[in-house]
PDB file of C-alpha atoms in Angstrom:
ATOM      1  CA  MET A  21      -0.479  22.635  -0.070  1.00  0.00           C
ATOM      2  CA  GLU A  22       2.387  22.207  -2.435  1.00  0.00           C
ATOM      3  CA  VAL A  23       4.971  24.951  -2.382  1.00  0.00           C
ATOM      4  CA  SER A  24       8.189  25.344  -5.076  1.00  0.00           C
ATOM      5  CA  SER A  25       9.486  28.692  -3.886  1.00  0.00           C
ATOM      6  CA  ALA A  26       9.507  30.944  -1.077  1.00  0.00           C
ATOM      7  CA  ASP A  27       6.983  33.697  -2.486  1.00  0.00           C
ATOM      8  CA  LYS A  28       4.405  30.812  -2.377  1.00  0.00           C
ATOM      9  CA  TYR A  29       3.980  29.780   0.864  1.00  0.00           C
ATOM     10  CA  GLU A  30       1.653  33.087   2.068  1.00  0.00           C
ATOM     11  CA  ASN A  31      -0.967  31.853  -0.555  1.00  0.00           C
ATOM     12  CA  ALA A  32      -0.403  28.003   0.735  1.00  0.00           C
ATOM     13  CA  PHE A  33      -0.970  29.017   4.227  1.00  0.00           C
ATOM     14  CA  LYS A  34      -4.334  30.904   3.184  1.00  0.00           C
ATOM     15  CA  GLU A  35      -5.523  28.144   1.062  1.00  0.00           C
ATOM     16  CA  ALA A  36      -4.662  25.704   4.046  1.00  0.00           C
ATOM     17  CA  ILE A  37      -6.862  27.773   6.565  1.00  0.00           C
ATOM     18  CA  LYS A  38      -9.545  27.732   3.540  1.00  0.00           C
ATOM     19  CA  ALA A  39      -9.731  24.316   3.625  1.00  0.00           C
ATOM     20  CA  ARG A  40     -10.089  24.163   7.122  1.00  0.00           C
ATOM     21  CA  SER A  41      -6.619  22.994   7.809  1.00  0.00           C
ATOM     22  CA  ALA A  42      -6.426  21.783  11.455  1.00  0.00           C
ATOM     23  CA  ALA A  43      -2.595  21.230  11.304  1.00  0.00           C
ATOM     24  CA  LEU A  44       0.501  21.308   9.201  1.00  0.00           C
ATOM     25  CA  ALA A  45       3.318  18.612   8.276  1.00  0.00           C
ATOM     26  CA  VAL A  46       6.207  20.229   7.062  1.00  0.00           C
ATOM     27  CA  THR A  47       8.203  17.819   4.675  1.00  0.00           C
ATOM     28  CA  GLN A  48      12.109  17.832   4.272  1.00  0.00           C
ATOM     29  CA  ASP A  49      12.874  19.707   0.980  1.00  0.00           C
ATOM     30  CA  PRO A  50      15.517  22.596   0.161  1.00  0.00           C
ATOM     31  CA  VAL A  51      12.869  25.191  -0.274  1.00  0.00           C
ATOM     32  CA  ALA A  52      11.545  24.450   3.449  1.00  0.00           C
ATOM     33  CA  ALA A  53      15.120  24.106   4.761  1.00  0.00           C
ATOM     34  CA  PHE A  54      15.843  27.590   3.428  1.00  0.00           C
ATOM     35  CA  ASN A  55      12.306  29.558   4.926  1.00  0.00           C
ATOM     36  CA  GLN A  56      12.081  27.981   8.041  1.00  0.00           C
ATOM     37  CA  LYS A  57      11.571  31.096   9.880  1.00  0.00           C
ATOM     38  CA  LEU A  58       9.046  32.372   7.303  1.00  0.00           C
ATOM     39  CA  ILE A  59       7.169  29.018   7.628  1.00  0.00           C
ATOM     40  CA  ALA A  60       7.287  29.238  11.283  1.00  0.00           C
ATOM     41  CA  ASP A  61       6.038  32.865  11.519  1.00  0.00           C
ATOM     42  CA  LEU A  62       3.307  32.032   9.068  1.00  0.00           C
ATOM     43  CA  ALA A  63       1.964  29.007  10.614  1.00  0.00           C
ATOM     44  CA  ALA A  64       1.962  31.001  14.247  1.00  0.00           C
ATOM     45  CA  LYS A  65       0.041  34.077  12.005  1.00  0.00           C
ATOM     46  CA  HIS A  66      -2.357  31.689  10.952  1.00  0.00           C
ATOM     47  CA  ARG A  67      -2.642  29.974  14.262  1.00  0.00           C
ATOM     48  CA  LEU A  68      -1.598  26.274  12.406  1.00  0.00           C
ATOM     49  CA  PRO A  69       0.161  23.749  14.636  1.00  0.00           C
ATOM     50  CA  ALA A  70       2.902  22.278  12.619  1.00  0.00           C
ATOM     51  CA  ILE A  71       5.472  19.656  12.865  1.00  0.00           C
ATOM     52  CA  TYR A  72       8.773  19.491  11.211  1.00  0.00           C
ATOM     53  CA  ALA A  73      10.997  16.698  10.239  1.00  0.00           C
ATOM     54  CA  ARG A  74      14.357  18.436  11.532  1.00  0.00           C
ATOM     55  CA  GLY A  75      15.101  20.095  14.943  1.00  0.00           C
ATOM     56  CA  ASP A  76      16.214  23.290  13.465  1.00  0.00           C
ATOM     57  CA  PHE A  77      12.503  24.443  12.573  1.00  0.00           C
ATOM     58  CA  VAL A  78      11.607  24.364  16.232  1.00  0.00           C
ATOM     59  CA  GLU A  79      14.662  26.139  17.315  1.00  0.00           C
ATOM     60  CA  SER A  80      13.317  28.715  14.102  1.00  0.00           C
ATOM     61  CA  GLY A  81      10.029  29.322  16.292  1.00  0.00           C
ATOM     62  CA  GLY A  82       8.356  25.998  14.884  1.00  0.00           C
ATOM     63  CA  LEU A  83       6.132  24.154  17.209  1.00  0.00           C
ATOM     64  CA  MET A  84       7.442  20.587  17.256  1.00  0.00           C
ATOM     65  CA  SER A  85       9.818  18.082  15.113  1.00  0.00           C
ATOM     66  CA  TYR A  86      10.005  14.488  15.051  1.00  0.00           C
ATOM     67  CA  GLY A  87      12.794  12.937  12.659  1.00  0.00           C
ATOM     68  CA  PRO A  88      16.230  11.385  12.199  1.00  0.00           C
ATOM     69  CA  ASP A  89      19.099  12.845  14.224  1.00  0.00           C
ATOM     70  CA  GLN A  90      20.973  15.054  11.498  1.00  0.00           C
ATOM     71  CA  VAL A  91      24.589  14.663  13.174  1.00  0.00           C
ATOM     72  CA  GLU A  92      24.215  10.360  13.406  1.00  0.00           C
ATOM     73  CA  PRO A  93      24.666   9.905   9.575  1.00  0.00           C
ATOM     74  CA  SER A  94      27.596  11.878   9.250  1.00  0.00           C
ATOM     75  CA  ARG A  95      29.470   9.779  12.014  1.00  0.00           C
ATOM     76  CA  ARG A  96      28.116   6.684  10.467  1.00  0.00           C
ATOM     77  CA  ALA A  97      29.952   8.110   7.110  1.00  0.00           C
ATOM     78  CA  ALA A  98      33.129   7.890   8.814  1.00  0.00           C
ATOM     79  CA  THR A  99      32.623   3.844   9.003  1.00  0.00           C
ATOM     80  CA  TYR A 100      31.651   3.823   5.345  1.00  0.00           C
ATOM     81  CA  VAL A 101      34.983   5.753   4.518  1.00  0.00           C
ATOM     82  CA  ASP A 102      36.961   3.172   6.600  1.00  0.00           C
ATOM     83  CA  LYS A 103      35.388   0.537   4.997  1.00  0.00           C
ATOM     84  CA  ILE A 104      35.845   1.425   1.204  1.00  0.00           C
ATOM     85  CA  LEU A 105      39.462   2.628   2.518  1.00  0.00           C
ATOM     86  CA  LYS A 106      40.041  -1.032   3.214  1.00  0.00           C
ATOM     87  CA  GLY A 107      39.288  -2.282  -0.088  1.00  0.00           C
ATOM     88  CA  ALA A 108      35.444  -2.697   0.375  1.00  0.00           C
ATOM     89  CA  LYS A 109      33.301  -2.026  -2.831  1.00  0.00           C
ATOM     90  CA  PRO A 110      30.848   0.833  -2.106  1.00  0.00           C
ATOM     91  CA  ALA A 111      28.208  -1.302  -4.149  1.00  0.00           C
ATOM     92  CA  ASP A 112      28.589  -4.087  -1.606  1.00  0.00           C
ATOM     93  CA  LEU A 113      27.793  -2.051   1.745  1.00  0.00           C
ATOM     94  CA  PRO A 114      24.231  -2.059   3.056  1.00  0.00           C
ATOM     95  CA  VAL A 115      22.113   0.690   2.833  1.00  0.00           C
ATOM     96  CA  GLU A 116      21.716   1.962   6.133  1.00  0.00           C
ATOM     97  CA  GLN A 117      18.576   3.589   7.627  1.00  0.00           C
ATOM     98  CA  PRO A 118      18.384   6.276  10.635  1.00  0.00           C
ATOM     99  CA  THR A 119      18.328   4.528  14.145  1.00  0.00           C
ATOM    100  CA  LYS A 120      18.298   7.785  16.319  1.00  0.00           C
ATOM    101  CA  PHE A 121      15.347   9.888  16.200  1.00  0.00           C
ATOM    102  CA  GLU A 122      14.661  13.080  17.778  1.00  0.00           C
ATOM    103  CA  PHE A 123      11.621  14.888  19.202  1.00  0.00           C
ATOM    104  CA  ALA A 124      11.768  18.710  20.213  1.00  0.00           C
ATOM    105  CA  ILE A 125       9.107  21.242  21.469  1.00  0.00           C
ATOM    106  CA  ASN A 126       8.866  24.769  21.322  1.00  0.00           C
ATOM    107  CA  LEU A 127       6.771  25.853  24.156  1.00  0.00           C
ATOM    108  CA  LYS A 128       6.873  29.233  23.639  1.00  0.00           C
ATOM    109  CA  THR A 129       5.655  28.733  20.288  1.00  0.00           C
ATOM    110  CA  ALA A 130       2.656  26.547  21.887  1.00  0.00           C
ATOM    111  CA  LYS A 131       1.787  29.308  24.322  1.00  0.00           C
ATOM    112  CA  GLN A 132       1.631  31.839  21.480  1.00  0.00           C
ATOM    113  CA  LEU A 133      -1.055  29.346  20.114  1.00  0.00           C
ATOM    114  CA  GLY A 134      -2.885  28.697  23.242  1.00  0.00           C
ATOM    115  CA  LEU A 135      -1.851  24.846  23.233  1.00  0.00           C
ATOM    116  CA  THR A 136      -1.094  23.108  26.723  1.00  0.00           C
ATOM    117  CA  ILE A 137       1.225  20.264  25.786  1.00  0.00           C
ATOM    118  CA  PRO A 138       0.596  17.780  28.217  1.00  0.00           C
ATOM    119  CA  PRO A 139       3.641  16.111  30.502  1.00  0.00           C
ATOM    120  CA  ASN A 140       3.660  12.925  29.324  1.00  0.00           C
ATOM    121  CA  VAL A 141       4.549  14.000  25.698  1.00  0.00           C
ATOM    122  CA  LEU A 142       6.784  16.780  27.616  1.00  0.00           C
ATOM    123  CA  VAL A 143       8.930  14.120  28.946  1.00  0.00           C
ATOM    124  CA  ARG A 144       9.154  12.124  26.065  1.00  0.00           C
ATOM    125  CA  ALA A 145      10.626  14.897  24.427  1.00  0.00           C
ATOM    126  CA  ASP A 146      14.740  14.973  23.679  1.00  0.00           C
ATOM    127  CA  LYS A 147      14.745  19.133  23.371  1.00  0.00           C
ATOM    128  CA  VAL A 148      11.958  21.515  24.989  1.00  0.00           C
ATOM    129  CA  ILE A 149      12.517  24.889  24.315  1.00  0.00           C
ATOM    130  CA  LYS A 150      11.181  27.127  26.833  1.00  0.00           C
TER     131      LYS A 150
END
């Protein structure tokens, strides 16, 4: 479901339920980023397991996330600044992709949804909220 503003989330969730969606994948965009708690609350209310692109969604009550580490790119930016200050042309520098990904699970949300996360999945998580 496409959502362009916060006031459209409730209807999007109703449409997802009507379409018999079994789960939800929330993409990374500014509207979602500013409405983390709302999205997590609606997912719980409609009993839809959801995965998010950033760990802060899990801290806001989301079920789980898997995505690039949010700190690493900032650290890597310093390397680029150093190279540019030493004379490198920005256009000549390679575009880098994330190399570190994080997996987070919120067990409180899993319990609320009636889900049991298998132990072999839990051991793979970088962060588990109990």
